[in-house]
Short mmCIF file of C-alpha atoms and ligand atoms in Angstrom, two decimals:
data_model
loop_
_atom_site.label_atom_id
_atom_site.label_comp_id
_atom_site.label_asym_id
_atom_site.label_seq_id
_atom_site.Cartn_x
_atom_site.Cartn_y
_atom_site.Cartn_z
CA MET A 1 136.57 219.55 44.56
CA ALA A 2 133.17 218.60 43.29
CA TYR A 3 132.63 215.89 40.72
CA GLN A 4 129.76 216.95 38.50
CA SER A 5 127.62 214.88 36.24
CA ILE A 6 126.18 217.26 33.63
CA ASN A 7 124.22 216.13 30.58
CA PRO A 8 125.92 217.87 27.63
CA TYR A 9 122.80 217.40 25.52
CA ASN A 10 120.81 219.90 27.60
CA GLY A 11 123.15 221.31 30.25
CA GLU A 12 121.19 219.75 33.09
CA THR A 13 123.20 218.99 36.23
CA LEU A 14 122.31 215.38 37.00
CA LYS A 15 124.29 214.86 40.18
CA THR A 16 127.12 216.39 42.14
CA PHE A 17 129.50 214.50 44.39
CA ASP A 18 131.85 215.81 47.05
CA GLY A 19 135.48 214.94 46.60
CA GLN A 20 137.22 212.76 49.14
CA THR A 21 139.06 214.24 52.08
CA ASN A 22 142.65 213.22 52.75
CA GLU A 23 141.41 211.16 55.69
CA GLN A 24 139.02 209.24 53.44
CA LEU A 25 141.79 208.81 50.92
CA GLU A 26 144.04 207.33 53.60
CA ILE A 27 141.37 204.79 54.52
CA SER A 28 141.12 203.80 50.85
CA LEU A 29 144.88 203.33 50.64
CA VAL A 30 144.99 201.21 53.80
CA THR A 31 142.15 199.07 52.49
CA ALA A 32 143.72 198.57 49.06
CA ASP A 33 147.09 197.74 50.55
CA ALA A 34 145.58 195.16 52.89
CA CYS A 35 143.54 193.72 50.03
CA PHE A 36 146.67 193.19 47.93
CA ASP A 37 148.04 190.65 50.43
CA ARG A 38 144.86 188.63 50.07
CA TRP A 39 144.28 189.14 46.34
CA ARG A 40 147.78 188.12 45.29
CA GLN A 41 147.43 184.81 47.16
CA MET A 42 144.37 183.84 45.17
CA THR A 43 144.87 181.50 42.23
CA PHE A 44 144.45 182.71 38.67
CA ALA A 45 141.38 180.52 38.44
CA HIS A 46 139.79 182.19 41.46
CA ARG A 47 140.53 185.70 40.21
CA ALA A 48 139.26 184.71 36.76
CA ILE A 49 135.88 183.73 38.21
CA ILE A 50 135.48 187.23 39.62
CA VAL A 51 136.70 189.03 36.49
CA ALA A 52 134.51 186.89 34.23
CA LYS A 53 131.56 187.52 36.54
CA ALA A 54 132.14 191.25 36.14
CA ALA A 55 132.00 190.75 32.36
CA THR A 56 128.73 188.86 32.65
CA LEU A 57 127.21 191.53 34.86
CA MET A 58 128.24 194.26 32.42
CA ARG A 59 126.45 192.43 29.62
CA GLU A 60 123.38 191.73 31.74
CA GLN A 61 123.15 195.38 32.79
CA SER A 62 124.31 196.75 29.46
CA GLU A 63 121.46 199.22 29.14
CA GLN A 64 122.05 200.85 32.53
CA PHE A 65 125.79 201.05 31.93
CA ALA A 66 125.30 202.45 28.43
CA MET A 67 122.74 205.06 29.47
CA LEU A 68 125.13 206.49 32.04
CA ILE A 69 127.78 207.06 29.38
CA THR A 70 125.34 208.85 27.12
CA LEU A 71 123.91 210.93 29.95
CA GLU A 72 127.28 212.04 31.30
CA MET A 73 129.32 212.63 28.14
CA GLY A 74 126.89 212.56 25.23
CA LYS A 75 128.07 209.47 23.32
CA LEU A 76 125.46 208.18 20.87
CA ILE A 77 123.56 205.41 22.65
CA ALA A 78 124.42 202.72 20.09
CA GLN A 79 128.10 203.54 20.53
CA SER A 80 127.68 203.46 24.32
CA ARG A 81 126.24 199.97 24.05
CA GLY A 82 129.20 199.03 21.86
CA GLU A 83 131.60 200.36 24.48
CA VAL A 84 129.95 198.29 27.21
CA ALA A 85 130.25 195.15 25.06
CA LEU A 86 133.90 195.91 24.28
CA SER A 87 134.66 196.48 27.96
CA ALA A 88 133.07 193.16 28.88
CA ASP A 89 135.13 191.48 26.15
CA ILE A 90 138.32 192.91 27.66
CA LEU A 91 137.40 191.53 31.07
CA ASP A 92 136.73 188.10 29.58
CA TYR A 93 139.88 188.18 27.50
CA TYR A 94 142.12 188.59 30.52
CA ALA A 95 140.08 186.19 32.65
CA GLN A 96 140.75 183.57 29.97
CA HIS A 97 144.36 184.31 29.03
CA ALA A 98 146.15 185.93 31.98
CA GLU A 99 147.54 182.74 33.46
CA HIS A 100 149.00 181.71 30.12
CA PHE A 101 150.42 185.20 29.44
CA LEU A 102 152.15 185.23 32.83
CA ALA A 103 153.36 181.64 32.85
CA SER A 104 156.87 181.17 34.18
CA GLU A 105 159.57 181.10 31.54
CA HIS A 106 162.24 178.43 31.83
CA LEU A 107 165.52 179.69 30.41
CA ILE A 108 168.30 177.44 29.19
CA PRO A 109 171.47 178.61 30.98
CA SER A 110 174.78 176.84 30.45
CA THR A 111 174.55 175.37 33.94
CA GLY A 112 171.77 174.70 36.43
CA GLU A 113 168.32 176.17 36.18
CA ALA A 114 166.88 179.64 35.56
CA ILE A 115 163.25 180.62 35.68
CA VAL A 116 161.64 184.02 35.12
CA VAL A 117 158.43 184.34 37.09
CA SER A 118 155.90 187.18 36.84
CA GLU A 119 154.79 188.50 40.19
CA PRO A 120 152.38 191.35 40.95
CA LEU A 121 153.80 194.65 42.17
CA GLY A 122 151.08 195.77 44.58
CA VAL A 123 148.64 198.68 44.54
CA LEU A 124 148.53 200.45 41.17
CA PHE A 125 147.11 203.88 40.51
CA GLY A 126 145.32 204.78 37.27
CA VAL A 127 144.27 208.26 36.12
CA GLN A 128 141.66 207.95 33.39
CA PRO A 129 139.80 210.10 30.80
CA TRP A 130 136.08 210.51 30.15
CA ASN A 131 135.96 209.71 26.44
CA PHE A 132 135.51 205.95 26.93
CA PRO A 133 134.31 205.90 30.52
CA TYR A 134 134.33 202.09 30.95
CA TYR A 135 136.65 200.85 28.21
CA GLN A 136 139.53 202.86 29.68
CA LEU A 137 138.87 201.43 33.11
CA ALA A 138 138.52 197.88 31.79
CA ARG A 139 141.80 197.95 29.93
CA PHE A 140 143.61 199.14 33.05
CA ALA A 141 141.78 197.03 35.62
CA ALA A 142 141.36 193.66 33.89
CA PRO A 143 145.00 192.76 33.16
CA ASN A 144 146.28 194.19 36.39
CA LEU A 145 143.70 192.52 38.60
CA MET A 146 144.31 189.23 36.83
CA ALA A 147 148.06 189.67 37.40
CA GLY A 148 147.38 189.88 41.14
CA ASN A 149 147.73 193.62 41.54
CA VAL A 150 144.96 195.74 43.03
CA VAL A 151 143.96 199.04 41.45
CA MET A 152 142.89 202.52 42.51
CA VAL A 153 141.43 204.84 39.89
CA LYS A 154 140.94 208.58 39.63
CA HIS A 155 138.45 208.99 36.79
CA ALA A 156 137.75 212.25 34.95
CA SER A 157 135.66 214.66 37.00
CA CYS A 158 132.81 214.81 34.44
CA VAL A 159 131.91 211.09 34.56
CA PRO A 160 131.52 210.30 38.28
CA GLN A 161 128.44 208.12 37.80
CA CYS A 162 130.24 205.89 35.31
CA ALA A 163 133.22 205.76 37.67
CA MET A 164 131.04 204.65 40.55
CA ALA A 165 129.07 202.14 38.47
CA PHE A 166 132.30 200.47 37.40
CA ALA A 167 133.57 200.31 40.99
CA GLN A 168 130.27 198.81 42.15
CA LEU A 169 130.57 196.20 39.39
CA TRP A 170 133.59 194.68 41.13
CA LEU A 171 131.82 194.39 44.45
CA ASP A 172 128.82 192.83 42.71
CA ALA A 173 131.15 190.38 40.99
CA GLY A 174 132.53 189.25 44.35
CA ALA A 175 135.86 191.09 44.45
CA PRO A 176 137.05 191.91 47.97
CA ILE A 177 136.81 195.54 49.08
CA GLY A 178 140.03 197.24 48.03
CA ALA A 179 140.61 195.22 44.86
CA TYR A 180 139.15 198.04 42.79
CA THR A 181 138.82 201.49 44.36
CA ASN A 182 137.30 204.57 42.77
CA LEU A 183 138.78 207.83 44.06
CA LEU A 184 137.02 211.20 43.76
CA ILE A 185 140.12 213.33 44.23
CA THR A 186 141.79 216.54 43.07
CA HIS A 187 144.94 216.90 40.99
CA ASP A 188 146.87 217.74 44.19
CA GLN A 189 145.63 214.53 45.73
CA VAL A 190 146.72 212.67 42.59
CA ASN A 191 150.25 213.76 43.44
CA ARG A 192 149.75 212.70 47.02
CA VAL A 193 148.68 209.22 45.89
CA ILE A 194 151.64 208.91 43.51
CA ASP A 195 154.00 209.89 46.34
CA ASP A 196 152.51 207.30 48.68
CA PRO A 197 154.91 204.38 49.22
CA ARG A 198 152.06 201.88 49.05
CA ILE A 199 151.54 202.78 45.36
CA LYS A 200 153.82 200.67 43.16
CA GLY A 201 152.96 201.82 39.65
CA VAL A 202 151.08 204.57 37.84
CA ALA A 203 149.13 204.48 34.56
CA LEU A 204 147.60 207.54 32.94
CA THR A 205 145.43 207.89 29.89
CA GLY A 206 144.75 211.47 28.94
CA SER A 207 146.28 214.55 27.41
CA ALA A 208 150.01 215.08 26.97
CA GLU A 209 149.82 217.90 29.55
CA ALA A 210 148.36 215.59 32.21
CA GLY A 211 150.86 212.93 31.17
CA LYS A 212 153.82 215.21 31.70
CA SER A 213 152.63 216.12 35.18
CA VAL A 214 151.82 212.59 36.30
CA ALA A 215 154.83 210.95 34.63
CA ALA A 216 157.15 213.52 36.21
CA ARG A 217 155.70 212.82 39.62
CA ALA A 218 156.01 209.08 39.13
CA GLY A 219 159.60 209.60 37.97
CA LEU A 220 160.42 211.65 41.05
CA ASN A 221 159.29 208.66 43.07
CA LEU A 222 161.11 206.17 40.82
CA LYS A 223 157.85 204.45 40.05
CA LYS A 224 157.13 202.61 36.85
CA SER A 225 154.53 204.38 34.71
CA THR A 226 152.70 203.93 31.45
CA MET A 227 151.33 206.87 29.47
CA GLU A 228 148.53 206.62 26.90
CA LEU A 229 148.26 210.16 25.62
CA GLY A 230 146.78 212.19 22.82
CA GLY A 231 147.28 211.78 19.11
CA SER A 232 146.97 213.49 15.77
CA ASP A 233 146.53 210.43 13.61
CA ALA A 234 147.09 210.67 9.88
CA PHE A 235 144.51 209.18 7.54
CA ILE A 236 146.51 208.70 4.34
CA VAL A 237 144.74 208.16 1.03
CA LEU A 238 147.04 206.82 -1.71
CA ASP A 239 146.26 207.23 -5.39
CA ASP A 240 144.83 203.73 -5.92
CA ALA A 241 142.41 203.84 -2.96
CA ASP A 242 138.80 202.76 -3.40
CA LEU A 243 137.40 206.22 -2.80
CA ASP A 244 133.81 205.40 -1.86
CA LYS A 245 134.85 202.85 0.77
CA THR A 246 137.62 205.13 1.96
CA VAL A 247 135.25 208.06 2.46
CA GLU A 248 132.87 205.85 4.46
CA TRP A 249 135.76 205.02 6.78
CA ALA A 250 136.85 208.65 6.84
CA VAL A 251 133.49 209.67 8.24
CA TRP A 252 133.65 206.91 10.86
CA ALA A 253 137.29 207.68 11.68
CA LYS A 254 136.48 211.33 12.27
CA MET A 255 133.02 211.11 13.79
CA ASN A 256 133.03 208.01 15.98
CA ASN A 257 132.52 209.25 19.55
CA ASN A 258 132.00 212.65 17.96
CA GLY A 259 135.69 212.88 17.12
CA GLN A 260 136.70 212.48 20.77
CA CYS A 261 138.95 209.45 20.33
CA CYS A 262 142.67 209.49 20.90
CA VAL A 263 142.94 207.50 17.68
CA ALA A 264 140.34 209.45 15.72
CA ALA A 265 141.67 210.45 12.31
CA LYS A 266 142.71 214.04 12.81
CA ARG A 267 144.80 214.79 9.73
CA PHE A 268 143.43 213.69 6.36
CA ILE A 269 146.34 213.46 3.94
CA VAL A 270 145.18 212.79 0.39
CA VAL A 271 147.22 212.58 -2.80
CA ASP A 272 146.50 215.31 -5.32
CA GLN A 273 144.90 212.95 -7.82
CA LEU A 274 142.01 212.07 -5.45
CA ALA A 275 141.95 215.17 -3.25
CA ASP A 276 139.09 217.12 -4.86
CA LEU A 277 136.80 214.15 -5.16
CA PHE A 278 137.63 213.02 -1.62
CA LEU A 279 136.81 216.45 -0.23
CA GLU A 280 133.55 216.62 -2.14
CA LYS A 281 132.38 213.19 -0.97
CA PHE A 282 133.67 213.67 2.58
CA SER A 283 131.98 217.05 3.12
CA THR A 284 128.74 215.78 1.57
CA ALA A 285 128.73 212.82 3.96
CA LEU A 286 129.45 215.01 7.00
CA ALA A 287 126.61 217.36 6.04
CA LEU A 288 124.17 214.45 6.28
CA LEU A 289 124.82 213.91 9.98
CA LYS A 290 121.78 214.71 12.08
CA PRO A 291 122.21 216.46 15.45
CA GLY A 292 119.88 215.47 18.22
CA ASP A 293 119.37 213.63 21.47
CA PRO A 294 122.17 211.06 21.79
CA MET A 295 119.66 208.75 23.52
CA ASP A 296 117.67 208.68 20.28
CA ILE A 297 118.90 205.88 18.05
CA THR A 298 118.24 207.94 14.90
CA THR A 299 120.61 210.74 15.98
CA THR A 300 123.95 210.63 14.16
CA LEU A 301 125.62 213.73 15.63
CA GLY A 302 125.76 214.06 19.40
CA PRO A 303 127.05 216.87 21.62
CA LEU A 304 130.64 217.19 22.77
CA SER A 305 131.36 215.90 26.25
CA THR A 306 131.07 219.26 28.01
CA GLU A 307 130.44 222.93 27.25
CA GLN A 308 134.11 223.60 28.14
CA ALA A 309 135.26 221.04 25.57
CA LEU A 310 133.15 222.80 22.93
CA GLN A 311 134.53 226.21 23.87
CA HIS A 312 138.08 224.86 23.73
CA LEU A 313 137.52 223.40 20.26
CA LEU A 314 135.86 226.56 18.91
CA ALA A 315 138.80 228.61 20.18
CA GLN A 316 141.22 226.22 18.44
CA VAL A 317 139.32 226.64 15.16
CA ASP A 318 139.32 230.44 15.53
CA ARG A 319 143.06 230.42 16.22
CA ALA A 320 143.68 228.17 13.23
CA VAL A 321 141.72 230.53 10.98
CA ALA A 322 143.50 233.60 12.40
CA ASN A 323 146.73 231.89 11.36
CA GLY A 324 145.67 231.22 7.78
CA ALA A 325 143.51 228.09 7.83
CA VAL A 326 140.44 228.06 5.61
CA ILE A 327 137.12 226.63 6.76
CA LEU A 328 135.79 224.41 4.01
CA THR A 329 132.72 223.44 5.97
CA GLY A 330 131.37 223.99 9.51
CA GLY A 331 133.51 225.82 12.05
CA LYS A 332 130.73 227.01 14.40
CA ARG A 333 128.64 225.78 17.27
CA ILE A 334 125.22 224.53 16.25
CA GLU A 335 122.59 226.98 17.43
CA ARG A 336 120.49 224.75 19.62
CA GLN A 337 120.62 223.62 23.24
CA GLY A 338 123.63 221.53 24.20
CA ALA A 339 127.33 221.42 23.39
CA PHE A 340 126.96 220.79 19.64
CA MET A 341 129.63 221.58 17.07
CA GLN A 342 129.24 221.58 13.31
CA PRO A 343 131.31 218.90 11.57
CA THR A 344 134.22 220.93 10.28
CA ILE A 345 136.92 220.64 7.65
CA LEU A 346 139.90 222.99 7.77
CA THR A 347 142.33 223.34 4.89
CA ASN A 348 145.41 225.41 4.11
CA ILE A 349 147.13 224.61 7.39
CA LYS A 350 150.80 225.54 7.14
CA PRO A 351 153.52 224.46 9.60
CA VAL A 352 153.54 227.94 11.18
CA ASN A 353 149.89 227.57 12.15
CA PRO A 354 149.47 226.33 15.77
CA ALA A 355 146.78 223.98 14.38
CA TYR A 356 149.52 222.09 12.55
CA ASP A 357 150.78 220.66 15.85
CA GLU A 358 147.61 220.54 17.95
CA GLU A 359 145.22 217.73 18.71
CA PHE A 360 141.65 218.67 17.73
CA PHE A 361 139.44 216.62 20.03
CA GLY A 362 136.07 216.71 18.30
CA PRO A 363 134.43 216.81 14.86
CA VAL A 364 137.14 218.90 13.20
CA ALA A 365 139.14 217.41 10.32
CA LEU A 366 142.40 218.93 9.12
CA PHE A 367 142.81 218.37 5.40
CA PHE A 368 146.15 218.23 3.56
CA ARG A 369 146.74 217.73 -0.16
CA VAL A 370 150.05 216.04 -1.06
CA LYS A 371 151.86 215.17 -4.27
CA ASP A 372 152.61 211.50 -3.56
CA GLU A 373 153.46 208.81 -1.02
CA ASP A 374 156.73 210.46 -0.01
CA GLU A 375 155.07 213.77 0.78
CA ALA A 376 152.31 211.96 2.66
CA VAL A 377 154.83 210.11 4.83
CA ILE A 378 156.87 213.24 5.57
CA LEU A 379 153.74 215.13 6.58
CA ALA A 380 152.35 212.26 8.64
CA ASN A 381 155.61 212.00 10.57
CA ASP A 382 155.93 215.76 11.05
CA SER A 383 154.03 215.62 14.32
CA ASP A 384 154.95 215.56 18.00
CA PHE A 385 152.37 212.83 18.40
CA GLY A 386 152.87 209.18 17.45
CA LEU A 387 149.77 207.22 18.39
CA GLY A 388 148.03 205.61 15.39
CA GLY A 389 147.37 206.18 11.73
CA SER A 390 145.80 204.58 8.71
CA ILE A 391 146.59 204.05 5.06
CA PHE A 392 144.09 203.47 2.27
CA THR A 393 145.21 201.65 -0.87
CA GLN A 394 144.05 198.67 -2.91
CA ASP A 395 147.60 197.32 -2.83
CA VAL A 396 148.00 195.84 0.64
CA GLU A 397 151.72 195.18 0.17
CA TRP A 398 152.24 198.83 -0.70
CA GLY A 399 150.16 199.71 2.36
CA LYS A 400 152.44 197.61 4.56
CA PHE A 401 155.50 199.26 3.08
CA VAL A 402 154.10 202.74 3.73
CA ALA A 403 153.13 201.60 7.24
CA SER A 404 156.78 200.72 7.87
CA ARG A 405 157.67 204.36 7.17
CA ILE A 406 155.18 205.82 9.68
CA ASP A 407 156.47 206.74 13.16
CA THR A 408 153.59 205.74 15.40
CA GLY A 409 152.68 202.92 17.75
CA MET A 410 149.91 201.58 15.49
CA VAL A 411 149.17 201.73 11.75
CA PHE A 412 146.07 200.23 10.17
CA ILE A 413 145.62 199.50 6.47
CA ASN A 414 142.22 200.09 4.85
CA HIS A 415 140.65 200.61 8.27
CA PRO A 416 140.80 203.45 10.79
CA THR A 417 142.90 202.78 13.87
CA TRP A 418 140.78 200.84 16.31
CA THR A 419 140.97 198.55 19.28
CA THR A 420 140.14 194.99 20.32
CA PRO A 421 141.23 193.17 23.48
CA ASP A 422 143.87 191.10 21.66
CA LEU A 423 145.68 193.96 19.89
CA PRO A 424 148.33 196.07 21.64
CA PHE A 425 147.42 199.72 22.05
CA GLY A 426 149.82 202.60 22.63
CA GLY A 427 152.06 205.19 21.10
CA ILE A 428 155.45 206.82 20.89
CA LYS A 429 156.68 210.45 21.08
CA ASN A 430 154.19 212.73 22.89
CA SER A 431 151.56 210.01 22.61
CA GLY A 432 153.24 208.25 25.49
CA TYR A 433 154.93 204.97 26.28
CA GLY A 434 153.96 201.46 27.30
CA ARG A 435 151.20 199.30 25.89
CA GLU A 436 147.76 198.33 27.05
CA LEU A 437 145.66 195.34 25.95
CA SER A 438 146.82 192.08 24.32
CA ARG A 439 149.54 189.92 25.85
CA LEU A 440 151.76 193.02 26.12
CA GLY A 441 149.42 195.00 28.37
CA ILE A 442 149.56 192.53 31.23
CA GLN A 443 153.38 192.60 31.33
CA GLU A 444 153.68 196.29 32.28
CA PHE A 445 153.18 196.06 36.03
CA VAL A 446 154.65 192.71 37.00
CA ASN A 447 158.02 191.89 38.51
CA LYS A 448 159.89 189.70 36.07
CA LYS A 449 161.79 187.91 38.78
CA LEU A 450 164.69 185.62 38.00
CA ILE A 451 165.02 182.47 40.08
CA ARG A 452 168.36 180.82 39.49
CA VAL A 453 169.64 177.47 40.66
CA ASP A 454 173.39 177.02 40.24
CA ALA A 455 176.27 175.00 41.66
CA ILE A 456 176.85 175.56 45.38
CA ASP A 457 180.56 174.85 44.99
CA ALA A 458 182.35 178.26 44.89
CA SER A 459 185.35 176.78 43.14
CA ALA A 460 183.28 175.31 40.33
P1 NAP B 1 142.91 215.15 30.53
O1 NAP B 1 142.38 216.50 30.72
O2 NAP B 1 144.36 214.98 30.44
O3 NAP B 1 142.32 214.26 31.71
C1 NAP B 1 142.61 212.89 31.85
C2 NAP B 1 142.62 212.53 33.30
O4 NAP B 1 143.75 213.17 33.90
C3 NAP B 1 141.41 213.02 34.07
O5 NAP B 1 141.11 212.10 35.08
C4 NAP B 1 141.91 214.33 34.68
O6 NAP B 1 141.21 214.68 35.85
C5 NAP B 1 143.33 213.98 34.99
N1 NAP B 1 144.26 215.11 35.02
C6 NAP B 1 144.34 216.12 34.13
N2 NAP B 1 145.37 216.94 34.44
C7 NAP B 1 145.92 216.43 35.56
C8 NAP B 1 147.00 216.86 36.40
N3 NAP B 1 147.72 217.94 36.12
N4 NAP B 1 147.30 216.13 37.48
C9 NAP B 1 146.58 215.03 37.77
N5 NAP B 1 145.54 214.58 37.02
C10 NAP B 1 145.22 215.27 35.94
O7 NAP B 1 142.32 214.48 29.23
P2 NAP B 1 140.83 214.37 28.81
O8 NAP B 1 140.39 215.66 28.27
O9 NAP B 1 140.02 213.79 29.92
O10 NAP B 1 140.92 213.25 27.68
C11 NAP B 1 141.26 213.56 26.40
C12 NAP B 1 142.73 213.27 26.14
O11 NAP B 1 143.03 211.92 26.42
C13 NAP B 1 143.05 213.44 24.68
O12 NAP B 1 144.30 214.04 24.53
C14 NAP B 1 143.06 212.02 24.16
O13 NAP B 1 143.77 211.86 22.96
C15 NAP B 1 143.67 211.31 25.30
N6 NAP B 1 143.38 209.86 25.26
C16 NAP B 1 144.41 208.99 25.01
C17 NAP B 1 144.17 207.63 24.92
C18 NAP B 1 145.26 206.65 24.61
O14 NAP B 1 145.09 205.46 24.83
N7 NAP B 1 146.42 207.07 24.11
C19 NAP B 1 142.88 207.15 25.11
C20 NAP B 1 141.86 208.06 25.38
C21 NAP B 1 142.14 209.42 25.47
P3 NAP B 1 140.08 215.86 35.83
O15 NAP B 1 138.98 215.37 34.96
O16 NAP B 1 139.68 215.96 37.25
O17 NAP B 1 140.77 217.08 35.31
#
């Protein structure tokens, strides 16, 4: 299988890479496995020097890292720079805090001593998506490397240059060969890696379909897995919301990364009282976005990641309309070179419409008008997904109460769902299981081993 780097702004094929053979894959596995024995013996302080060095190098080479993102998947260059900075922050965060997060816990049993220690599991395998080509890798690699595991990664096939740049980063930072391995492999080879006894845990970020396949395979092998999957986040506007500020966030929540975020707002649920005004302001703001070269800092609307992604989204919109949805604005590709889609708002989406349950991964907003808070909550929870969500109200206590009624892994008040190194990230339902980032993320792939000291006297 070929890994292709294609610029979605102009369709130019930048580079093509051959996939790895099974023999090459075996060499990578042997190397990673051997590296684990060495890596796990290193102190936290020693590993932290390497991880922090990787952070420094990312910042020093920010422009090269950022340009690769924009070239391979079309992210606006300012956002690419932001992603590089965020990725470096994640590396630093775990370099600084891992030892504390994994400190041994002394229990207080009725007799003797009991200690829970956190030990690494071994070689971990991550399958990662293209939408945040470094951030996704950083949030998998940093905690796990700091915990003493080593990692192998199969990145999405459309961002091979980012995948390779991130792997090179670790060598440049002084990590031993095998601590971080990039794999250019097929889906069949993904299964082969999961089956391999040297692999001790599996983490996937991607679509629910990929998650089902990879989680099932991990389950067959009785291997621990974490799944960070898609979402259809609700953006709830309550009747006392500050509308101008809320609409500004609505545009960001929908259009950041051109709508290709797992936690992008996908369903805008607005109470009747504000609905018309919200729609007017929201569609006016979307119409101001300016398509163009994502390398140009003045561009505000970039292409989708690939031509296939655009075709998939257009087909979803067509299907939604065929099933009764109404296009309020947009709905078509932009007639120019590149994989550009008009910012789109769909309304009148009934539960029988397939769009009601689908994730729209791009600049397409689904709009719902509701009577009140209760209707908003029922609608927000009527989804197979359970990743994030946001609530806009001037009454923060009310916002917290409504948040307690939402069935997702994350709810933000007066801000779209977003991510920083110190906040846990993850979902429930078809959005997956497990958490990445924060103190929780580093606990997923460690052996919480009990060491017990008790009386030797059997009669005691
Ligand atoms: P995707 O098609 O599921 O791909 C993700 C990764 O899985 C890629 O490396 C892909 O490889 C691989 N893959 C896909 N199907 C596979 C299979 N059957 N067996 C083995 N590997 C497989 O998702 P995507 O289009 O790249 O990313 C978008 C999705 O990711 C959205 O649903 C988004 O919401 C979700 N996402 C979730 C989070 C989160 O934290 N919850 C974060 C970001 C994105 P190939 O590229 O070679 O197909």
